[in-house]
PDB file of C-alpha atoms in Angstrom:
ATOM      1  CA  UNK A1034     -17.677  18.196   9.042  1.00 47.00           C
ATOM      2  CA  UNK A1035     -15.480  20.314  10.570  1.00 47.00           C
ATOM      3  CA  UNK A1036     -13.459  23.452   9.503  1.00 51.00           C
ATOM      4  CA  UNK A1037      -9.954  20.738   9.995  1.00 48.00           C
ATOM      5  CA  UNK A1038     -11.420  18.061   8.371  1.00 53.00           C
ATOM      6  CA  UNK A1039     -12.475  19.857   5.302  1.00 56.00           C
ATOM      7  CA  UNK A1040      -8.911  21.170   5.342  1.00 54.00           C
ATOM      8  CA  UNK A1041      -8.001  17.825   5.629  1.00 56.00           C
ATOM      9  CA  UNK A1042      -9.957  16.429   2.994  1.00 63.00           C
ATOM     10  CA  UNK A1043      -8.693  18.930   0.266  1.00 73.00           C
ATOM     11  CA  UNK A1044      -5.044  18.444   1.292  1.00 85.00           C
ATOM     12  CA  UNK A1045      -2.873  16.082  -1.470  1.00 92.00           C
ATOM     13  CA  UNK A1046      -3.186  11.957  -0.029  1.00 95.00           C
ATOM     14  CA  UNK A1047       0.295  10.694   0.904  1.00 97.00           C
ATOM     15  CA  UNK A1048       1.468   7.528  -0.382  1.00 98.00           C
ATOM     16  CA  UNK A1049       4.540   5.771   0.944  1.00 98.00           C
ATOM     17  CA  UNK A1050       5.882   3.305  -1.364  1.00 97.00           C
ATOM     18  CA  UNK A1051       8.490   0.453  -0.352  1.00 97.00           C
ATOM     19  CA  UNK A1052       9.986  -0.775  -3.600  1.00 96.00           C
ATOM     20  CA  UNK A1053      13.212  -2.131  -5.116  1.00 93.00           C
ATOM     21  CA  UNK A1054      12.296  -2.255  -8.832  1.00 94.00           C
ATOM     22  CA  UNK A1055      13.748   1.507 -10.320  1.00 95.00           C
ATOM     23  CA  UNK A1056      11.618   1.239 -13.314  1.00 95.00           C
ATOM     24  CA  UNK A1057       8.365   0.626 -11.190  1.00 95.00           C
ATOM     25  CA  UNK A1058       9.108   3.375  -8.954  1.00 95.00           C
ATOM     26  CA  UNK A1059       9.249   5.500 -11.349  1.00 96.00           C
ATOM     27  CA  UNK A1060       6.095   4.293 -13.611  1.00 95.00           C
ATOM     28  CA  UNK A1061       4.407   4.433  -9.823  1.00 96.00           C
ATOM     29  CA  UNK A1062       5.770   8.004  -8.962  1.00 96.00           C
ATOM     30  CA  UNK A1063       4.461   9.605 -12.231  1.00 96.00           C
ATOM     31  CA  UNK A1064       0.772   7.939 -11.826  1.00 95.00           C
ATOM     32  CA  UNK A1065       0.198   8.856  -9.069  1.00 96.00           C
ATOM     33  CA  UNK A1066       1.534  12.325  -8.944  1.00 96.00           C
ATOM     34  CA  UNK A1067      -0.377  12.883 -12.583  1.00 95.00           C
ATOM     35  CA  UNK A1068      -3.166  11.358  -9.763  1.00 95.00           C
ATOM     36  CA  UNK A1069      -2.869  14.188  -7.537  1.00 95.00           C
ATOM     37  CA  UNK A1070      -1.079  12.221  -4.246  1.00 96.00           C
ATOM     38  CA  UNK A1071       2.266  13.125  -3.109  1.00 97.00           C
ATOM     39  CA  UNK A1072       4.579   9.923  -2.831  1.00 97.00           C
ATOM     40  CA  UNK A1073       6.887   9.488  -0.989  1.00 97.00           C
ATOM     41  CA  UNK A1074       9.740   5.914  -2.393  1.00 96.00           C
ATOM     42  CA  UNK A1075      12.248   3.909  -0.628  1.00 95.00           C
ATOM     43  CA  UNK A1076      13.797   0.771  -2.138  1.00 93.00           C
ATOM     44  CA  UNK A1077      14.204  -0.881   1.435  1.00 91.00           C
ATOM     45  CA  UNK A1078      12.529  -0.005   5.121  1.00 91.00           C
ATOM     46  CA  UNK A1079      14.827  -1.627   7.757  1.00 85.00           C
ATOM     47  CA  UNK A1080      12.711   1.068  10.738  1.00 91.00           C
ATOM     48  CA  UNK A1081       9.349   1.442   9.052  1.00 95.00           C
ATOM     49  CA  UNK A1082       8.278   3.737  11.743  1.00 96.00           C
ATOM     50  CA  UNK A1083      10.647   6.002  11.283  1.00 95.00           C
ATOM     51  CA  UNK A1084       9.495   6.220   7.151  1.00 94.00           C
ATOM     52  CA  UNK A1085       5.989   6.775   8.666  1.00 96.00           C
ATOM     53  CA  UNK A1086       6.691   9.283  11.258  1.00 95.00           C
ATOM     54  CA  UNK A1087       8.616  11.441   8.455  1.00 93.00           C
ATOM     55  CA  UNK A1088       5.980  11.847   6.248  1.00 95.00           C
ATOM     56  CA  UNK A1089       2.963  10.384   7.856  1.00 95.00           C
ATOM     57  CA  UNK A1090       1.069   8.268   4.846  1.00 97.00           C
ATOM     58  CA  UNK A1091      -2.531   7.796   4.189  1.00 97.00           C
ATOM     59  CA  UNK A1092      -1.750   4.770   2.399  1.00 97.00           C
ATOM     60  CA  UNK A1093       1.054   2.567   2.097  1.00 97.00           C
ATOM     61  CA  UNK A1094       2.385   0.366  -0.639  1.00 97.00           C
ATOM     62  CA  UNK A1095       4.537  -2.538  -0.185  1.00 95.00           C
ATOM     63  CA  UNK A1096       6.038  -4.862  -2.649  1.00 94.00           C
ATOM     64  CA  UNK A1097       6.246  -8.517  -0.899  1.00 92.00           C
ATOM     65  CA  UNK A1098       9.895  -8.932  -1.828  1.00 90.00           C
ATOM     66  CA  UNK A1099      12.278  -6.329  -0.189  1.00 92.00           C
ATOM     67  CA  UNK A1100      15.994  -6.601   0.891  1.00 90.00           C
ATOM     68  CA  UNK A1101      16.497  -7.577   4.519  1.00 89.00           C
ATOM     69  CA  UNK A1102      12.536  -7.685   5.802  1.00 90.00           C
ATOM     70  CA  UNK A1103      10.201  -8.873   3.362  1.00 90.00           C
ATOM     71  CA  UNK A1104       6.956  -6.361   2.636  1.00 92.00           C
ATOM     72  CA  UNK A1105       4.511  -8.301   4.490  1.00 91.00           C
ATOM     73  CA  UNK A1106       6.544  -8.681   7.694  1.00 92.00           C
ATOM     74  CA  UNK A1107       6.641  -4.808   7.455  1.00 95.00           C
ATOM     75  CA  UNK A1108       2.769  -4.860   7.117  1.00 94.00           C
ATOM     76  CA  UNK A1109       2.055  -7.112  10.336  1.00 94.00           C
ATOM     77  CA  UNK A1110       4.415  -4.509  12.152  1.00 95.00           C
ATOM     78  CA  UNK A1111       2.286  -1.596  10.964  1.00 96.00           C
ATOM     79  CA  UNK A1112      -0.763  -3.538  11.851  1.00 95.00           C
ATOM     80  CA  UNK A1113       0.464  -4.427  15.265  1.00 95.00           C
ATOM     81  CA  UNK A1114       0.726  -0.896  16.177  1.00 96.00           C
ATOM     82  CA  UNK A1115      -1.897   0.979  17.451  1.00 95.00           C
ATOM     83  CA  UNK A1116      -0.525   4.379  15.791  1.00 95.00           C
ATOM     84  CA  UNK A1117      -0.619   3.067  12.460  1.00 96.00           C
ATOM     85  CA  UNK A1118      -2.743  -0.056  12.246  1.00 95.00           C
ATOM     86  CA  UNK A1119      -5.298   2.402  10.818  1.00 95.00           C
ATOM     87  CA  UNK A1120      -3.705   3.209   7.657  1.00 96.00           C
ATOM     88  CA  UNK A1121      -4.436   1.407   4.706  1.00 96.00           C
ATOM     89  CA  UNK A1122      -1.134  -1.034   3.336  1.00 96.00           C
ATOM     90  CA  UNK A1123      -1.440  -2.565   0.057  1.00 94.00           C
ATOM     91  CA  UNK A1124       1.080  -5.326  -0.809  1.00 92.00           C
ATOM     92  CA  UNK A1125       1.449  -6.545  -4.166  1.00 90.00           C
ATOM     93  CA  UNK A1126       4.099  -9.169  -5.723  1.00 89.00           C
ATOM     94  CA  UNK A1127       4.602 -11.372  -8.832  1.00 87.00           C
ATOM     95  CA  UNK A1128       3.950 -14.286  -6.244  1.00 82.00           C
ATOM     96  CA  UNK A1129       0.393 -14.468  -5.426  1.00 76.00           C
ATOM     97  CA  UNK A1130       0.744 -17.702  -3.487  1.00 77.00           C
ATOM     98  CA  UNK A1131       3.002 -15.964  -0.938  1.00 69.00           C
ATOM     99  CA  UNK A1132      -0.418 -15.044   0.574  1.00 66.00           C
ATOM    100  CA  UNK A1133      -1.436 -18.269   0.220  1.00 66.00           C
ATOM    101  CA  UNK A1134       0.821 -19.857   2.425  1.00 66.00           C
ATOM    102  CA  UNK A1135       1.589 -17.395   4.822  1.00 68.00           C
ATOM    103  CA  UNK A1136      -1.335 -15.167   5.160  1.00 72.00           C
ATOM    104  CA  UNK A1137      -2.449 -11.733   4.460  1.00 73.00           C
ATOM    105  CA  UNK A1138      -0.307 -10.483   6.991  1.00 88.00           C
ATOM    106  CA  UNK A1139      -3.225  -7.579   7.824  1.00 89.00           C
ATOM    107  CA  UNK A1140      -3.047  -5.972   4.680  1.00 91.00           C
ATOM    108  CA  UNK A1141      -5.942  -4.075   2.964  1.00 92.00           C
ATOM    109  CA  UNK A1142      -5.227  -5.454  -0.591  1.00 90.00           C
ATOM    110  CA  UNK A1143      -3.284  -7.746  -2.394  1.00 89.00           C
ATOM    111  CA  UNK A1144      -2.119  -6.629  -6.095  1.00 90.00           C
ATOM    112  CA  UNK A1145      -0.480  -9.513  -8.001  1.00 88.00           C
ATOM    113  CA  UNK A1146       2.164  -8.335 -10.918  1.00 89.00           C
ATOM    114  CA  UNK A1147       2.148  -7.837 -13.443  1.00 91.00           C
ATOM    115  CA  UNK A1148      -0.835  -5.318 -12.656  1.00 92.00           C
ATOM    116  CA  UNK A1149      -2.886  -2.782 -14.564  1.00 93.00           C
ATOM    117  CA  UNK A1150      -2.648   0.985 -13.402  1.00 93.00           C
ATOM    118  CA  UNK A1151      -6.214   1.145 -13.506  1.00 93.00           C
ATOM    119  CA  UNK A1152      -6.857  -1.566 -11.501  1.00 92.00           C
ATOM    120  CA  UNK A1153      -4.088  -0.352  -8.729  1.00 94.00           C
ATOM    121  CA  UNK A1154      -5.685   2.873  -8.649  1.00 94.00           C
ATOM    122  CA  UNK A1155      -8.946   1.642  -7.766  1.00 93.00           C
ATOM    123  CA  UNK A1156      -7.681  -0.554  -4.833  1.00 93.00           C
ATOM    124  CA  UNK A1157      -5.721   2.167  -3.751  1.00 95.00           C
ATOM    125  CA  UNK A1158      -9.205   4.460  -3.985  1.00 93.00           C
ATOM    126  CA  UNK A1159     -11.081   1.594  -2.203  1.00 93.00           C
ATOM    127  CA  UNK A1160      -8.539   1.666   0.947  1.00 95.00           C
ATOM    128  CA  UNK A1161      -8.442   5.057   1.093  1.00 94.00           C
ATOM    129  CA  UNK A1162     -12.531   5.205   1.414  1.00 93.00           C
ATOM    130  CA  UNK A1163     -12.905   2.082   3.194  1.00 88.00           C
ATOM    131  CA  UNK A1164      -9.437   1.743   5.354  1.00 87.00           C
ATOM    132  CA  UNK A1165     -10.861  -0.984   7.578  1.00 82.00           C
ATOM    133  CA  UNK A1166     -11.468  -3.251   5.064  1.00 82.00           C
ATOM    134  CA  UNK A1167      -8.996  -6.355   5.537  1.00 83.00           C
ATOM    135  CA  UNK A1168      -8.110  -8.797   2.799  1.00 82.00           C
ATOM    136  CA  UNK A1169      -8.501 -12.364   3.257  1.00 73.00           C
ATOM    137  CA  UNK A1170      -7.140 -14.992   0.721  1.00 66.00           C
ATOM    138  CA  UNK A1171     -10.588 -16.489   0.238  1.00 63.00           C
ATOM    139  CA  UNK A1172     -11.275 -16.908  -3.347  1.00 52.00           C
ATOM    140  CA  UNK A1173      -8.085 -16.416  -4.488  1.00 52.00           C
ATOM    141  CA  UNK A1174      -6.206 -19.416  -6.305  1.00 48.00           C
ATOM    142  CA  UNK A1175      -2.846 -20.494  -7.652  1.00 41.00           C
ATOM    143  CA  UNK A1176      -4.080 -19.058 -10.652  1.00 40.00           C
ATOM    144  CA  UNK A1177      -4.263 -15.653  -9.106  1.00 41.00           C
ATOM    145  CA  UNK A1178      -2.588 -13.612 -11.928  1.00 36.00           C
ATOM    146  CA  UNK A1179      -5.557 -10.345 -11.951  1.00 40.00           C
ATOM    147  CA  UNK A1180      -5.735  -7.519  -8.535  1.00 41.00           C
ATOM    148  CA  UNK A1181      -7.444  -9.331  -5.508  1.00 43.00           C
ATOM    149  CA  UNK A1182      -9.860  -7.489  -3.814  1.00 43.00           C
ATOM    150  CA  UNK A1183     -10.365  -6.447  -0.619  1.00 37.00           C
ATOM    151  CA  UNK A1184     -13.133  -8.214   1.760  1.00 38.00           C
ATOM    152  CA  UNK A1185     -15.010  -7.708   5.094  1.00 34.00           C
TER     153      UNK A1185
END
């Protein structure tokens, strides 16, 4: 490892978080600062690559439904991208079979609300250690109510 990367590794993860629920963003913001990351909120992304450029994520969180562009439209831009479509996005909604229909849109994880913290910090761990993991939809149902894994 280099003398950079070992900086690099010790330095605080980022986490950008797109969400319009107040009372999640701020459950969200205190686990994972308690966590150690530094997070970075916004209820709404209309120029995601502006959000990224300002703070530059190692991860980024997306709730599905968003005013104006929806979360996984913003994940299939980030994914499209060569500058970004290596970091890690995780969406999660209270709709599981959004992914159902219309795909995984790219992301890294799927979390389905209502969610445990413990099981949103592990996917969150898992994408930061494996970040070109993709999720697919196989094996998950209607009855998708748990975290969905991510897959090869």
């Amino acid at each position: 490892m280099t003398e950079l990367s070992e900086e690099q590794e010790r330095l605080p993860k980022k986490i950008l978080i797109i969400e319009n629920d107040d009372g999640l963003v701020e459950l969200l913001e205190e686990l994972f600062n308690y966590e150690g990351y530094k997070v970075r909120c916004y209820k709404e992304a209309s120029n995601i690559f502006s959000l990224m450029e300002d703070f530059v994520p190692d991860i980024v969180l997306l709730d599905y439904l968003l005013p104006g562009i929806n979360g996984g439209e913003l994940c299939a831009q980030l994914k499209k991208e060569p500058s970004t479509a290596h970091i890690p996005v995780v969406i999660f909604s209270a709709y599981s079979q959004v992914l159902l229909s219309l795909g995984s849109y790219g992301c890294n994880a799927f979390i389905a609300k209502p969610f445990e913290l413990a099981s949103l910090l592990n996917q969150i761990n898992k994408c930061l250690e494996n970040p070109l993991k993709v999720f697919t939809t196989k094996g998950l149902d209607k009855k998708a109510s748990a975290s969905a894994g991510i897959s090869k």
